[in-house]
CSV table of C-alpha atoms in Angstrom, one decimal:
chain,number,residue,atom,x,y,z
C,1,MET,CA,0.0,0.1,0.0
C,2,ASP,CA,1.2,3.6,-0.7
C,3,GLU,CA,2.0,5.9,2.2
C,4,ALA,CA,-1.1,8.1,1.7
C,5,GLY,CA,-3.2,4.8,2.0
C,6,LEU,CA,-1.3,3.8,5.2
C,7,ILE,CA,-1.7,7.0,6.7
C,8,ARG,CA,-5.5,7.1,6.0
C,9,ASP,CA,-5.8,3.7,7.7
C,10,ALA,CA,-3.5,4.6,10.7
C,11,GLN,CA,-5.7,7.8,11.2
C,12,GLN,CA,-8.7,5.4,11.5
C,13,GLY,CA,-6.8,3.5,14.4
C,14,ASP,CA,-5.0,0.7,12.4
C,15,LEU,CA,-1.8,0.1,14.3
C,16,ASN,CA,-0.4,-2.3,11.6
C,17,ALA,CA,-0.8,0.5,9.1
C,18,PHE,CA,0.9,2.9,11.4
C,19,ASN,CA,3.8,0.4,12.2
C,20,SER,CA,4.4,0.2,8.4
C,21,LEU,CA,5.1,3.8,8.5
C,22,VAL,CA,7.3,3.4,11.5
C,23,LEU,CA,9.3,0.8,9.6
C,24,THR,CA,9.9,3.3,6.8
C,25,HIS,CA,10.9,6.3,9.0
C,26,GLN,CA,12.4,4.9,12.1
C,27,ALA,CA,16.0,4.8,10.9
C,28,VAL,CA,15.8,8.5,9.8
C,29,ALA,CA,13.9,9.4,13.1
C,30,TYR,CA,16.4,7.6,15.3
C,31,ASN,CA,19.5,9.0,13.6
C,32,LEU,CA,18.0,12.5,13.9
C,33,ALA,CA,17.3,12.1,17.7
C,34,TYR,CA,20.8,10.5,18.3
C,35,ARG,CA,22.5,13.5,16.4
C,36,ILE,CA,20.6,16.0,18.4
C,37,LEU,CA,21.1,14.4,21.9
C,38,GLY,CA,24.5,12.8,21.2
C,39,ASP,CA,23.6,9.5,23.1
C,40,GLY,CA,21.9,6.3,22.1
C,41,ALA,CA,19.8,5.7,25.2
C,42,PRO,CA,18.0,8.9,25.3
C,43,ALA,CA,17.7,9.2,21.6
C,44,ALA,CA,16.0,5.8,21.5
C,45,ASP,CA,13.6,7.0,24.3
C,46,ALA,CA,12.9,10.2,22.4
C,47,THR,CA,12.3,8.2,19.0
C,48,GLN,CA,9.8,5.9,20.9
C,49,GLU,CA,8.1,8.8,22.7
C,50,ALA,CA,7.9,10.6,19.2
C,51,PHE,CA,6.1,7.7,17.3
C,52,LEU,CA,3.7,7.1,20.3
C,53,SER,CA,3.0,10.9,20.1
C,54,ALA,CA,2.6,10.7,16.4
C,55,PHE,CA,0.1,7.9,16.8
C,56,ARG,CA,-1.8,9.7,19.3
C,57,HIS,CA,-2.1,13.0,17.2
C,58,LEU,CA,-2.3,11.3,13.7
C,59,ARG,CA,-5.6,12.9,13.1
C,60,SER,CA,-3.8,16.4,13.5
C,61,TYR,CA,-1.8,15.5,10.3
C,62,ARG,CA,-3.1,17.6,7.4
C,63,GLY,CA,-0.9,16.5,4.5
C,64,GLY,CA,2.4,17.4,3.1
C,65,SER,CA,5.6,15.5,3.6
C,66,PHE,CA,4.9,13.0,6.2
C,67,ARG,CA,8.6,12.4,6.9
C,68,ALA,CA,8.8,16.2,7.8
C,69,TRP,CA,5.8,15.8,10.2
C,70,ILE,CA,7.3,12.8,11.9
C,71,LEU,CA,10.7,14.5,12.1
C,72,ARG,CA,9.2,17.6,13.7
C,73,ILE,CA,7.8,15.4,16.4
C,74,VAL,CA,11.2,13.6,16.9
C,75,THR,CA,12.9,17.2,16.9
C,76,ASN,CA,10.4,18.2,19.7
C,77,ALA,CA,10.7,15.1,21.6
C,78,SER,CA,14.6,15.3,21.5
C,79,TYR,CA,14.3,18.9,22.7
C,80,ASP,CA,12.0,17.7,25.4
C,81,GLU,CA,14.9,15.1,26.3
C,82,LEU,CA,17.6,17.9,26.4
C,83,ARG,CA,15.5,20.1,28.6
C,84,ARG,CA,15.1,17.0,31.0
C,85,GLN,CA,18.7,16.5,30.8
C,86,LYS,CA,19.5,20.1,31.8
C,87,ARG,CA,17.1,20.0,34.8
C,88,ARG,CA,19.2,16.9,35.9
C,89,PRO,CA,22.8,17.9,35.3
C,90,ALA,CA,24.1,14.7,36.2
C,91,VAL,CA,23.4,13.6,32.9
C,92,SER,CA,25.1,15.8,30.8
C,93,LEU,CA,25.7,15.9,27.1
C,94,ASP,CA,29.5,15.4,27.6
C,95,GLY,CA,28.8,12.2,29.4
C,96,LEU,CA,28.8,10.4,26.1
C,97,GLY,CA,29.8,7.0,27.5
C,98,SER,CA,27.4,4.3,28.0
C,99,ASP,CA,26.4,2.2,31.0
C,100,ASP,CA,26.3,-0.7,28.9
C,101,PRO,CA,29.8,-2.6,29.0
C,102,ASP,CA,29.0,-3.9,25.4
C,103,ALA,CA,28.5,-0.4,24.1
C,104,PRO,CA,30.9,0.9,21.3
C,105,GLU,CA,33.5,3.1,22.3
C,106,ASP,CA,33.0,6.7,22.5
C,107,GLY,CA,32.3,8.0,19.0
C,108,ALA,CA,32.7,4.7,17.2
C,109,GLU,CA,28.9,4.4,16.5
C,110,PHE,CA,29.0,7.9,15.2
C,111,LEU,CA,30.9,6.8,12.2
C,112,ALA,CA,29.9,3.2,11.2
C,113,PRO,CA,32.9,1.0,10.4
C,114,SER,CA,34.0,0.0,7.0
C,115,THR,CA,34.7,-3.6,6.3
C,116,GLU,CA,37.7,-2.6,4.3
C,117,GLU,CA,39.2,-0.2,6.5
C,118,ASP,CA,42.9,-0.6,8.1
C,119,PRO,CA,43.6,0.3,11.9
C,120,GLU,CA,44.8,3.6,11.0
C,121,GLN,CA,41.5,4.4,9.1
C,122,ALA,CA,39.5,3.1,11.8
C,123,LEU,CA,41.5,5.3,14.2
C,124,GLU,CA,40.9,8.3,12.0
C,125,ARG,CA,37.1,7.4,11.9
C,126,GLY,CA,36.9,7.4,15.6
C,127,GLU,CA,39.0,10.7,16.1
C,128,LEU,CA,36.7,12.5,13.5
C,129,ALA,CA,33.8,11.1,15.1
C,130,ASP,CA,34.8,12.4,18.5
C,131,ALA,CA,35.6,15.8,17.0
C,132,LEU,CA,32.3,16.1,14.9
C,133,LYS,CA,30.3,14.9,18.1
C,134,LYS,CA,31.9,17.5,20.3
C,135,CYS,CA,31.5,20.2,17.9
C,136,LEU,CA,27.8,19.5,16.9
C,137,GLY,CA,26.9,19.3,20.7
C,138,GLY,CA,28.5,22.5,21.2
C,139,LEU,CA,26.3,24.4,18.5
C,140,PRO,CA,23.0,26.2,19.6
C,141,PRO,CA,20.1,23.9,19.3
C,142,GLU,CA,18.6,26.0,16.2
C,143,PHE,CA,22.0,25.6,14.3
C,144,ARG,CA,22.6,22.2,15.2
C,145,ILE,CA,19.2,20.8,14.0
C,146,VAL,CA,19.7,22.5,10.6
C,147,ALA,CA,23.3,21.3,10.2
C,148,ILE,CA,21.9,17.7,11.0
C,149,LEU,CA,19.2,17.8,8.6
C,150,VAL,CA,21.0,19.3,5.8
C,151,ASP,CA,24.6,18.1,6.0
C,152,VAL,CA,24.1,14.8,8.0
C,153,GLN,CA,20.7,13.8,6.7
C,154,GLY,CA,21.2,15.2,3.3
C,155,PHE,CA,17.7,16.9,3.3
C,156,ASP,CA,17.2,19.8,0.8
C,157,TYR,CA,16.5,23.2,2.3
C,158,ALA,CA,12.6,23.1,1.7
C,159,GLU,CA,12.2,19.8,3.6
C,160,ALA,CA,14.5,21.1,6.3
C,161,ALA,CA,12.4,24.2,6.6
C,162,ALA,CA,9.0,22.1,6.6
C,163,VAL,CA,10.7,19.9,9.7
C,164,VAL,CA,11.9,23.1,11.8
C,165,ARG,CA,9.0,25.2,10.4
C,166,THR,CA,10.9,28.2,9.5
C,167,PRO,CA,11.4,30.0,6.3
C,168,VAL,CA,14.0,28.6,3.8
C,169,GLY,CA,15.8,31.8,4.0
C,170,THR,CA,16.4,31.1,7.8
C,171,ILE,CA,17.5,27.6,7.1
C,172,LYS,CA,20.3,28.9,4.6
C,173,SER,CA,21.3,31.5,7.3
C,174,ARG,CA,21.4,29.2,10.2
C,175,LEU,CA,23.3,26.5,8.1
C,176,ALA,CA,25.9,28.9,6.8
C,177,ARG,CA,26.4,30.2,10.4
C,178,ALA,CA,26.5,26.6,11.8
C,179,ARG,CA,28.9,25.5,9.3
C,180,ALA,CA,31.3,28.4,10.0
C,181,ARG,CA,31.0,27.6,13.9
C,182,LEU,CA,31.8,23.9,13.2
C,183,ARG,CA,34.9,25.0,11.1
C,184,ASP,CA,36.2,27.0,14.1
C,185,CYS,CA,35.4,24.2,16.4
C,186,LEU,CA,37.0,21.7,14.3
C,187,GLU,CA,40.0,23.8,14.2
C,188,ALA,CA,40.2,23.9,18.0
C,189,HIS,CA,40.1,20.0,17.9
C,190,ARG,CA,42.8,20.0,15.4
C,191,GLU,CA,44.9,17.4,17.1
C,192,LEU,CA,41.9,15.0,16.7
C,193,LEU,CA,41.4,15.5,13.0
C,194,PRO,CA,42.6,13.0,10.7
C,195,SER,CA,45.3,14.5,8.3
C,196,ARG,CA,43.0,14.4,5.3
C,197,PHE,CA,40.5,16.5,7.1
C,198,ARG,CA,42.8,19.0,8.7
C,199,LEU,CA,42.4,22.4,7.4
C,200,GLU,CA,45.3,24.1,5.7
C,201,SER,CA,45.1,27.4,7.5
C,202,GLY,CA,45.7,27.6,11.4
C,203,PRO,CA,45.0,30.6,13.8
C,204,GLY,CA,47.0,33.5,13.1
C,205,GLU,CA,48.1,32.6,9.5
R,1,MET,CA,43.4,35.8,6.2
R,2,LYS,CA,39.6,35.8,7.0
R,3,ARG,CA,37.9,32.9,8.7
R,4,PRO,CA,34.5,32.1,7.8
R,5,THR,CA,33.3,33.3,11.1
R,6,HIS,CA,34.7,36.7,10.2
R,7,LEU,CA,33.3,37.0,6.9
R,8,PRO,CA,30.2,39.3,6.3
R,9,ALA,CA,26.9,37.3,7.0
R,10,ARG,CA,25.9,37.7,3.4
R,11,ASP,CA,29.1,36.2,1.9
R,12,LEU,CA,29.0,33.4,4.3
R,13,GLU,CA,25.5,32.7,3.2
R,14,LEU,CA,26.3,32.8,-0.4
R,15,LEU,CA,29.3,30.4,0.0
R,16,SER,CA,27.3,28.1,2.0
R,17,ALA,CA,24.5,28.0,-0.6
R,18,TYR,CA,27.2,27.9,-3.4
R,19,ILE,CA,28.6,24.5,-2.0
R,20,ASP,CA,25.0,23.1,-1.9
R,21,GLY,CA,24.2,24.2,-5.6
R,22,ALA,CA,21.3,26.3,-4.1
R,23,LEU,CA,22.3,29.6,-5.6
R,24,PRO,CA,20.5,31.0,-8.8
R,25,ALA,CA,22.7,30.9,-11.9
R,26,ALA,CA,23.2,34.6,-12.1
R,27,GLN,CA,24.3,35.0,-8.3
R,28,ALA,CA,26.6,31.8,-8.7
R,29,ALA,CA,28.3,33.4,-11.8
R,30,ARG,CA,28.9,36.6,-9.8
R,31,LEU,CA,30.3,34.6,-6.8
R,32,GLU,CA,32.6,32.7,-9.1
R,33,SER,CA,34.1,35.9,-10.6
R,34,ARG,CA,34.7,37.3,-6.9
R,35,LEU,CA,36.2,33.8,-6.0
R,36,LYS,CA,38.8,34.3,-8.8
R,37,GLU,CA,39.9,37.6,-7.4
R,38,ASP,CA,39.5,37.3,-3.6
R,39,MET,CA,41.8,34.8,-2.1
R,40,ASP,CA,40.4,34.9,1.4
R,41,LEU,CA,37.1,34.1,0.0
R,42,ARG,CA,38.2,31.3,-1.8
R,43,THR,CA,39.9,29.9,1.3
R,44,ALA,CA,36.8,30.4,3.2
R,45,LEU,CA,34.8,28.5,0.6
R,46,GLU,CA,37.1,25.5,1.0
R,47,GLU,CA,37.0,25.6,4.6
R,48,ILE,CA,33.3,25.5,4.7
R,49,ARG,CA,33.3,22.8,2.0
R,50,VAL,CA,35.5,20.5,4.1
R,51,VAL,CA,33.0,21.1,7.1
R,52,ALA,CA,30.1,20.0,4.9
R,53,LEU,CA,31.9,17.1,3.6
R,54,ALA,CA,33.0,15.6,6.9
R,55,LEU,CA,29.5,15.9,8.2
R,56,ARG,CA,28.1,14.1,5.1
R,57,LYS,CA,30.6,11.3,5.5
R,58,LEU,CA,29.0,10.5,8.8
R,59,PRO,CA,27.1,7.0,8.0
R,60,PRO,CA,23.7,6.3,9.4
R,61,VAL,CA,23.7,5.0,13.1
R,62,PRO,CA,22.5,1.4,13.4
R,63,LEU,CA,18.8,1.1,15.1
R,64,PRO,CA,19.3,-0.2,18.7
R,65,ARG,CA,15.9,-1.7,18.4
R,66,ASP,CA,12.4,-1.7,16.5
R,67,PHE,CA,10.4,1.0,17.4
R,68,THR,CA,7.1,-0.3,16.0
R,69,LEU,CA,4.2,0.1,18.6
R,70,ARG,CA,2.5,-2.7,20.3
R,71,GLY,CA,-1.1,-2.8,21.2
R,72,ALA,CA,-0.1,-2.7,25.0
R,73,ASP,CA,1.9,0.5,24.2
R,74,VAL,CA,-1.0,2.4,22.7
R,75,PRO,CA,-3.8,3.8,24.7
R,76,ALA,CA,-7.1,2.8,23.5
R,77,ARG,CA,-8.6,5.4,21.3
R,78,ARG,CA,-12.2,6.6,21.9
R,79,PRO,CA,-14.4,5.5,19.3
R,80,ALA,CA,-15.7,7.9,16.6
R,81,ALA,CA,-19.2,7.6,18.2
R,82,TYR,CA,-17.9,9.1,21.4
R,83,PRO,CA,-17.7,12.8,20.6
R,84,VAL,CA,-21.0,12.5,18.7
R,85,LEU,CA,-22.7,11.1,21.9
R,86,SER,CA,-21.0,13.7,24.3
R,87,LEU,CA,-22.2,16.6,21.9
R,88,ALA,CA,-25.7,15.2,21.8
R,89,THR,CA,-25.8,14.8,25.5
R,90,ALA,CA,-24.7,18.4,25.9
R,91,LEU,CA,-27.2,19.6,23.4
R,92,ALA,CA,-30.2,17.6,25.0
R,93,THR,CA,-29.1,19.1,28.4
R,94,LEU,CA,-29.0,22.4,27.1
R,95,ALA,CA,-32.4,22.3,25.5
R,96,PHE,CA,-33.9,20.9,28.9
R,97,ILE,CA,-32.4,23.8,30.7
R,98,VAL,CA,-33.6,26.3,28.2
R,99,VAL,CA,-37.1,25.1,28.0
R,100,PHE,CA,-37.3,24.5,31.9
R,101,GLY,CA,-35.8,27.9,32.4
R,102,LEU,CA,-38.1,29.6,30.0
R,103,ASP,CA,-41.1,28.0,31.2
R,104,THR,CA,-40.3,29.0,34.9
R,105,TRP,CA,-39.4,32.5,33.8
R,106,ALA,CA,-42.6,33.0,32.0
R,107,GLN,CA,-44.6,31.6,34.8
R,108,GLY,CA,-43.0,33.8,37.4
R,109,PHE,CA,-43.2,36.8,35.0
R,110,SER,CA,-46.8,36.6,34.4
R,111,PHE,CA,-47.5,35.6,38.0
R,112,GLY,CA,-45.5,38.4,39.5
R,113,ALA,CA,-46.8,41.1,37.0
R,114,GLY,CA,-50.3,40.1,37.8
R,115,ALA,CA,-51.7,41.2,34.6
R,116,PRO,CA,-54.9,39.8,33.7
R,117,LEU,CA,-54.9,37.8,30.7
R,118,ALA,CA,-57.9,37.3,28.3
R,119,ALA,CA,-59.2,33.9,28.3
R,120,GLU,CA,-58.2,32.3,25.2
R,121,PRO,CA,-61.0,32.4,22.7
R,122,GLY,CA,-61.3,28.6,21.9
R,123,ALA,CA,-61.1,27.7,25.6
R,124,PRO,CA,-64.1,26.2,27.3
R,125,GLU,CA,-66.1,28.8,29.2
R,126,GLY,CA,-65.8,26.9,32.4
R,127,GLN,CA,-62.1,27.0,32.5
R,128,ALA,CA,-62.0,30.9,33.3
R,129,LEU,CA,-64.5,30.3,35.9
R,130,GLU,CA,-62.3,27.7,37.6
R,131,VAL,CA,-59.2,29.9,37.6
R,132,GLY,CA,-60.6,33.2,38.4
R,133,PRO,CA,-61.3,32.8,42.0
R,134,SER,CA,-58.3,30.9,42.8
R,135,MET,CA,-56.0,34.0,41.7
R,136,ALA,CA,-58.1,36.5,43.3
R,137,GLU,CA,-57.9,34.4,46.7
R,138,ARG,CA,-54.0,34.3,46.1
R,139,ALA,CA,-53.9,38.0,45.5
R,140,ALA,CA,-56.0,38.7,48.5
R,141,ASP,CA,-53.7,36.6,50.5
R,142,MET,CA,-50.7,38.8,49.4
R,143,GLY,CA,-52.9,41.8,50.6
R,144,GLU,CA,-53.5,43.2,47.1
R,145,ASP,CA,-56.6,45.2,46.2
R,146,VAL,CA,-58.4,43.0,43.8
R,147,THR,CA,-61.7,43.3,42.4
R,148,PRO,CA,-63.8,40.4,43.3
R,149,THR,CA,-64.7,38.0,40.3
R,150,PRO,CA,-68.3,38.2,39.4
R,151,PRO,CA,-70.4,35.1,40.0
R,152,ALA,CA,-70.5,32.5,37.3
R,153,GLU,CA,-74.1,33.0,36.5
R,154,SER,CA,-73.7,36.8,35.8
R,155,LEU,CA,-70.9,36.0,33.3
R,156,MET,CA,-72.7,33.3,31.6
R,157,ALA,CA,-75.8,35.4,31.2
R,158,GLY,CA,-74.1,38.7,30.5
R,159,SER,CA,-76.2,40.5,32.9
R,160,SER,CA,-75.8,44.1,31.8
R,161,PRO,CA,-74.8,45.6,28.4
R,162,ALA,CA,-72.7,48.2,30.3
R,163,THR,CA,-70.7,45.6,32.2
R,164,PRO,CA,-67.5,44.9,30.4
R,165,PRO,CA,-66.8,41.3,29.5
R,166,TYR,CA,-65.1,39.5,32.3
R,167,VAL,CA,-61.5,39.0,32.0
R,168,SER,CA,-60.0,36.3,33.8
R,169,PRO,CA,-56.6,36.8,35.7
R,170,SER,CA,-55.5,33.5,34.9
R,171,PRO,CA,-51.6,33.6,34.8
R,172,THR,CA,-51.8,31.4,31.4
R,173,PRO,CA,-54.2,31.5,28.6
R,174,THR,CA,-54.7,27.8,29.1
R,175,VAL,CA,-55.5,25.9,32.2
R,176,THR,CA,-53.5,23.0,33.4
R,177,PRO,CA,-55.5,20.2,34.5
R,178,THR,CA,-55.4,19.0,38.0
R,179,PRO,CA,-52.8,15.8,38.9
R,180,ALA,CA,-55.9,13.8,39.2
R,181,GLU,CA,-57.0,14.7,35.6
R,182,LYS,CA,-53.6,13.9,34.2
R,183,GLU,CA,-53.7,10.4,35.6
R,184,PHE,CA,-57.1,10.2,34.5
R,185,ASP,CA,-56.1,11.1,30.8
R,186,GLY,CA,-53.3,8.7,31.0
R,187,GLY,CA,-49.6,9.5,30.4
R,188,LEU,CA,-48.8,12.6,28.3
R,189,GLN,CA,-52.2,13.3,26.9
R,190,GLY,CA,-53.0,15.6,29.8
R,191,LEU,CA,-49.8,17.5,29.7
R,192,ASP,CA,-49.2,20.8,27.5
R,193,LEU,CA,-46.5,21.1,24.9
R,194,VAL,CA,-43.8,22.8,27.2
R,195,ASP,CA,-44.3,20.0,29.7
R,196,ARG,CA,-43.8,17.2,27.1
R,197,LEU,CA,-40.7,19.2,26.0
R,198,LYS,CA,-39.3,19.3,29.5
R,199,ILE,CA,-39.9,15.5,29.8
R,200,GLY,CA,-38.7,14.7,26.4
R,201,PHE,CA,-35.4,16.4,26.6
R,202,GLY,CA,-34.7,15.5,30.2
R,203,VAL,CA,-35.1,12.0,29.3
R,204,LEU,CA,-33.0,12.3,26.1
R,205,ALA,CA,-30.2,14.0,28.0
R,206,LEU,CA,-30.3,11.3,30.7
R,207,GLY,CA,-30.5,8.3,28.1
R,208,LEU,CA,-27.6,9.9,26.1
R,209,ALA,CA,-25.4,10.6,29.3
R,210,SER,CA,-25.9,6.9,30.3
R,211,VAL,CA,-24.8,5.7,26.8
R,212,THR,CA,-21.8,8.1,26.7
R,213,LEU,CA,-20.5,6.9,29.9
R,214,ILE,CA,-21.0,3.2,29.0
R,215,VAL,CA,-19.1,3.8,25.8
R,216,ARG,CA,-16.2,5.6,27.4
R,217,ARG,CA,-16.0,2.8,30.3
R,218,ARG,CA,-15.8,0.1,27.7
R,219,ARG,CA,-13.0,1.9,26.0
R,220,SER,CA,-10.9,2.8,28.8
């Protein structure tokens, strides 16, 4: 069945139809939450909460991009989680480690391993993941979400604007400023950057 | 040299949009001619491009689990009939209150004003005769100066041509039968329209409220 048909059935309370939509969008939803929150467990909670909320409020969906509608809910759920974390400072964004002993090393799940890479490349991958994670986490939320949507998820400006509910011009402006700030941040973590990502110009040059 | 963050905001936006191929052709051509001459601008462009490239190289994070919902996770949704039943209950209750209130107000108004009303033309003659004295008695009890009701015989006969026709001080044009008469007539036959509406709306509101509660209880 096409997406419109699934949405129609789900709006009538058909859980199976809604779960088909979940299967289609859960990867991008979880990835968005993960990149906003920087940690797997709260990202999973925010994603689950977002899908529950979406099912409850499905009647309020009035057409347009369903993916953008879902991701807007995921974004809001992630921001709620961020606010909860701020109220509980013991769980900070910098505490990127997991309680799970089997969880991958810090940053390793941020960049998925390639089956063909050698140890040096794996190290590069982890270092870059660390640097990007720290820098993305340091951006103001309104810049971070735009950088994630456009640069990480590959959305075009219009769809990013639909998710964030701002004009395309604002998306362009925020993206430009986010990239500039990330550039400065990555320069500050220059020692973490693999050589091929190291920027030619340094401070004072 | 200028860092991207030190560039004018307009140039920064142009470079960023240029990387994404989001600039109109004319604007892109103007920027390209500036890039040929301005080394700082060119360096800034490369720096922004590297950042965008690094972010785009991030592969998707594998899902930790499936996020499909189970029936137990989802709170039961109230059926579509529930809002309709709720609205119908509210409307029936409102109608009952309006009819009851208007009827009470109308009775109180005509009763309090004490304005004598003409007997309904089609009403049986005896009705005016039955109600007249009781109103006078009630008014007398309240200390009002009320002209005594003429005897029935004089009214029936029309004793004097100079005498104005008798006007019944009945509070309502029609006369409500006594409870005994209602019972005798059986059910609603002895009730006037307002009473029937009151009973009808009241029963309807109670019935709808019961059904609504049952539906709600079954779904929660």
